[in-house]
């Protein structure tokens, strides 16, 4: 995902598909959610811009030749140009600890988390956000399991919509879609997600290729 505002072009995650294509995006910074290959392997040949990630993630990416490493901490906001990012720990993987980002510019905020089973501090993460961009692995089938007293895997869209309803988030988009969605008829799946959203009072949709959104304060997401 690319966040654009003013001179900032911030890429959130850089998966293996981007290994030889970073220049197409020309980011001014990259922010990583976790170290799984589909989120970070695009850094295997390095990056020309600063890259922000948690200590846990850098420990797993230490072999990557990234010269401008920025270490971030949970719940400590940092700024890139005029955009603020705050990392919230989420349950997803024991081997590759993950975060979601609350992204703020002025009075406008959205929350981005491509992979998760649950959000540890959900109210603090979602309170007052204009948009939730979440995990599209499945629609209603849970892929969450428990291991060592932690939840791992992927929460279904239906559960994430319930979180949005409980926290007063009016709009949600689901990305990083799993095979259940990718292999299905896009119109059927889209209608199903919109219906689930309507049942929870949330304007919900599945992201499609080329989707670009502009929020208040001029912040663009693509």
Short mmCIF file of C-alpha atoms in Angstrom, two decimals:
data_model
loop_
_atom_site.label_atom_id
_atom_site.label_comp_id
_atom_site.label_asym_id
_atom_site.label_seq_id
_atom_site.Cartn_x
_atom_site.Cartn_y
_atom_site.Cartn_z
CA UNK A 1 0.00 0.00 0.00
CA UNK A 2 1.16 3.53 -0.74
CA UNK A 3 0.28 6.55 1.41
CA UNK A 4 0.74 9.92 -0.31
CA UNK A 5 0.56 13.39 1.17
CA UNK A 6 2.59 16.37 0.00
CA UNK A 7 6.12 15.15 -0.68
CA UNK A 8 5.64 11.92 1.27
CA UNK A 9 5.24 8.62 -0.58
CA UNK A 10 5.21 5.99 2.15
CA UNK A 11 5.04 2.35 1.15
CA UNK A 12 3.56 0.08 3.82
CA UNK A 13 5.12 -3.36 3.37
CA UNK A 14 7.35 -4.45 0.52
CA UNK A 15 6.66 -8.07 -0.34
CA UNK A 16 8.52 -10.39 -2.66
CA UNK A 17 6.54 -9.17 -5.67
CA UNK A 18 8.30 -5.81 -5.31
CA UNK A 19 11.83 -7.23 -5.23
CA UNK A 20 12.85 -5.61 -8.54
CA UNK A 21 10.12 -3.01 -8.77
CA UNK A 22 10.63 -0.52 -5.91
CA UNK A 23 11.60 2.17 -8.41
CA UNK A 24 8.12 1.99 -9.92
CA UNK A 25 6.74 3.33 -6.65
CA UNK A 26 9.76 5.49 -5.76
CA UNK A 27 8.88 5.64 -2.04
CA UNK A 28 10.35 8.26 0.25
CA UNK A 29 10.05 5.74 3.10
CA UNK A 30 8.95 2.15 3.71
CA UNK A 31 7.14 0.92 6.82
CA UNK A 32 6.96 -2.83 7.55
CA UNK A 33 4.19 -4.66 9.46
CA UNK A 34 6.06 -7.98 9.90
CA UNK A 35 8.80 -10.13 8.44
CA UNK A 36 6.83 -12.69 6.41
CA UNK A 37 8.09 -12.86 2.82
CA UNK A 38 4.90 -11.47 1.29
CA UNK A 39 5.39 -8.33 3.38
CA UNK A 40 9.15 -7.85 3.55
CA UNK A 41 11.06 -9.96 0.99
CA UNK A 42 11.05 -7.08 -1.47
CA UNK A 43 13.86 -5.67 0.70
CA UNK A 44 16.18 -8.59 -0.04
CA UNK A 45 18.25 -6.40 -2.37
CA UNK A 46 18.02 -3.37 -0.11
CA UNK A 47 16.15 -0.08 -0.36
CA UNK A 48 17.20 3.43 -1.35
CA UNK A 49 14.98 5.08 1.27
CA UNK A 50 14.66 4.76 5.06
CA UNK A 51 12.85 1.61 6.22
CA UNK A 52 10.92 1.58 9.52
CA UNK A 53 10.26 -1.64 11.45
CA UNK A 54 10.16 -3.01 14.98
CA UNK A 55 13.17 -4.59 16.70
CA UNK A 56 11.54 -8.02 16.32
CA UNK A 57 11.14 -7.54 12.60
CA UNK A 58 14.68 -6.24 12.06
CA UNK A 59 16.04 -9.28 13.91
CA UNK A 60 14.41 -11.48 11.27
CA UNK A 61 15.56 -9.27 8.37
CA UNK A 62 19.13 -8.73 9.54
CA UNK A 63 20.60 -10.36 6.40
CA UNK A 64 18.90 -7.82 4.12
CA UNK A 65 21.24 -5.02 2.93
CA UNK A 66 19.09 -2.12 4.09
CA UNK A 67 21.39 0.81 4.96
CA UNK A 68 18.83 3.25 6.39
CA UNK A 69 17.18 1.24 9.17
CA UNK A 70 14.76 2.98 11.52
CA UNK A 71 13.79 1.12 14.69
CA UNK A 72 10.30 1.76 15.98
CA UNK A 73 8.55 0.85 19.22
CA UNK A 74 4.98 -0.19 19.92
CA UNK A 75 2.65 2.72 20.73
CA UNK A 76 5.34 5.38 20.13
CA UNK A 77 4.19 7.54 17.19
CA UNK A 78 6.77 8.64 14.63
CA UNK A 79 6.43 11.04 11.72
CA UNK A 80 7.34 10.79 8.07
CA UNK A 81 6.95 14.26 6.59
CA UNK A 82 3.53 15.37 7.90
CA UNK A 83 2.12 11.85 8.36
CA UNK A 84 2.17 10.18 11.78
CA UNK A 85 2.42 6.40 12.23
CA UNK A 86 1.73 4.48 15.43
CA UNK A 87 2.46 0.74 15.61
CA UNK A 88 -0.05 -1.41 17.49
CA UNK A 89 0.89 -5.03 18.25
CA UNK A 90 -1.47 -7.58 16.76
CA UNK A 91 -1.76 -11.35 17.12
CA UNK A 92 -0.89 -13.14 13.89
CA UNK A 93 2.36 -15.14 14.05
CA UNK A 94 4.65 -16.34 16.83
CA UNK A 95 7.68 -16.47 14.53
CA UNK A 96 7.12 -13.10 12.87
CA UNK A 97 5.48 -10.72 15.37
CA UNK A 98 3.22 -8.27 13.56
CA UNK A 99 1.85 -4.78 14.01
CA UNK A 100 -0.89 -2.71 12.46
CA UNK A 101 -0.48 1.01 11.89
CA UNK A 102 -2.71 3.87 12.92
CA UNK A 103 -1.88 6.51 10.31
CA UNK A 104 -2.80 10.13 11.05
CA UNK A 105 -2.62 13.43 9.23
CA UNK A 106 -4.23 16.42 10.89
CA UNK A 107 -7.52 15.20 12.34
CA UNK A 108 -7.89 12.29 9.91
CA UNK A 109 -6.77 8.76 10.81
CA UNK A 110 -7.06 5.28 9.35
CA UNK A 111 -5.86 1.89 10.56
CA UNK A 112 -4.03 -0.58 8.32
CA UNK A 113 -3.42 -4.22 9.23
CA UNK A 114 -3.09 -6.73 6.38
CA UNK A 115 -2.67 -9.87 8.54
CA UNK A 116 -4.12 -10.47 11.99
CA UNK A 117 -5.98 -12.77 14.33
CA UNK A 118 -6.75 -10.02 16.86
CA UNK A 119 -5.71 -6.53 17.95
CA UNK A 120 -4.37 -6.35 21.49
CA UNK A 121 -5.45 -2.75 22.17
CA UNK A 122 -8.38 -2.56 19.81
CA UNK A 123 -10.15 0.46 21.24
CA UNK A 124 -7.01 2.59 21.26
CA UNK A 125 -6.17 1.44 17.73
CA UNK A 126 -9.58 2.05 16.16
CA UNK A 127 -11.18 4.84 18.16
CA UNK A 128 -11.97 7.78 15.91
CA UNK A 129 -10.53 6.35 12.69
CA UNK A 130 -12.29 7.19 9.42
CA UNK A 131 -11.33 3.94 7.72
CA UNK A 132 -10.24 0.41 8.63
CA UNK A 133 -8.13 -1.46 6.06
CA UNK A 134 -7.98 -5.07 7.11
CA UNK A 135 -7.21 -8.73 6.46
CA UNK A 136 -9.11 -10.26 3.53
CA UNK A 137 -8.02 -13.88 4.02
CA UNK A 138 -11.57 -15.21 4.45
CA UNK A 139 -15.12 -13.85 4.62
CA UNK A 140 -16.69 -15.83 7.48
CA UNK A 141 -14.50 -18.90 8.01
CA UNK A 142 -12.08 -18.39 10.88
CA UNK A 143 -8.42 -19.22 10.29
CA UNK A 144 -7.51 -18.43 13.90
CA UNK A 145 -6.04 -21.03 16.18
CA UNK A 146 -4.42 -20.90 19.60
CA UNK A 147 -0.81 -21.79 20.34
CA UNK A 148 1.18 -21.08 23.50
CA UNK A 149 -1.69 -18.95 24.87
CA UNK A 150 -1.62 -16.73 21.75
CA UNK A 151 -3.90 -16.46 18.75
CA UNK A 152 -2.30 -16.99 15.35
CA UNK A 153 -3.65 -16.90 11.81
CA UNK A 154 -6.30 -14.74 10.19
CA UNK A 155 -9.54 -13.31 11.55
CA UNK A 156 -12.42 -13.45 9.03
CA UNK A 157 -13.90 -10.30 7.54
CA UNK A 158 -17.12 -10.87 9.49
CA UNK A 159 -15.27 -10.68 12.81
CA UNK A 160 -13.34 -7.57 11.78
CA UNK A 161 -16.61 -5.89 10.82
CA UNK A 162 -17.91 -6.63 14.30
CA UNK A 163 -14.84 -4.87 15.72
CA UNK A 164 -15.57 -1.88 13.49
CA UNK A 165 -19.17 -1.80 14.66
CA UNK A 166 -18.14 -1.93 18.32
CA UNK A 167 -15.55 0.84 17.87
CA UNK A 168 -17.70 3.11 15.70
CA UNK A 169 -15.69 2.74 12.48
CA UNK A 170 -18.03 3.55 9.60
CA UNK A 171 -15.95 2.38 6.64
CA UNK A 172 -13.84 -0.72 5.96
CA UNK A 173 -11.84 -2.09 3.05
CA UNK A 174 -10.33 -5.56 2.93
CA UNK A 175 -7.11 -6.32 1.10
CA UNK A 176 -4.39 -8.99 0.96
CA UNK A 177 -7.15 -11.39 -0.01
CA UNK A 178 -6.95 -15.15 0.41
CA UNK A 179 -7.84 -17.88 -2.07
CA UNK A 180 -11.49 -17.99 -0.95
CA UNK A 181 -11.93 -14.48 -2.30
CA UNK A 182 -9.43 -14.48 -5.17
CA UNK A 183 -10.86 -17.64 -6.74
CA UNK A 184 -14.49 -16.60 -6.38
CA UNK A 185 -16.64 -14.40 -8.57
CA UNK A 186 -15.66 -10.84 -7.62
CA UNK A 187 -19.23 -9.56 -7.90
CA UNK A 188 -20.60 -12.31 -5.65
CA UNK A 189 -17.91 -11.85 -3.01
CA UNK A 190 -18.22 -8.07 -3.17
CA UNK A 191 -21.97 -8.26 -2.64
CA UNK A 192 -21.50 -10.66 0.26
CA UNK A 193 -19.03 -8.37 1.99
CA UNK A 194 -21.23 -5.32 1.42
CA UNK A 195 -24.18 -7.23 2.94
CA UNK A 196 -22.13 -8.21 5.98
CA UNK A 197 -21.04 -4.61 6.33
CA UNK A 198 -24.62 -3.36 6.14
CA UNK A 199 -25.58 -5.80 8.92
CA UNK A 200 -22.89 -4.21 11.11
CA UNK A 201 -23.54 -0.60 10.09
CA UNK A 202 -20.26 -0.42 8.15
CA UNK A 203 -19.68 0.59 4.53
CA UNK A 204 -17.54 -2.42 3.57
CA UNK A 205 -15.91 -3.51 0.34
CA UNK A 206 -13.11 -5.69 -1.02
CA UNK A 207 -10.20 -3.77 -2.52
CA UNK A 208 -9.57 -4.22 -6.22
CA UNK A 209 -6.42 -3.59 -8.22
CA UNK A 210 -5.82 0.08 -8.84
CA UNK A 211 -8.07 1.26 -6.02
CA UNK A 212 -7.19 4.80 -4.90
CA UNK A 213 -8.86 6.66 -2.05
CA UNK A 214 -8.51 10.26 -0.96
CA UNK A 215 -9.41 11.05 2.63
CA UNK A 216 -9.93 14.47 4.17
CA UNK A 217 -6.81 16.57 4.59
CA UNK A 218 -5.57 15.37 1.18
CA UNK A 219 -4.16 12.02 2.24
CA UNK A 220 -4.27 9.51 -0.63
CA UNK A 221 -4.15 5.72 -0.30
CA UNK A 222 -3.50 3.32 -3.14
#
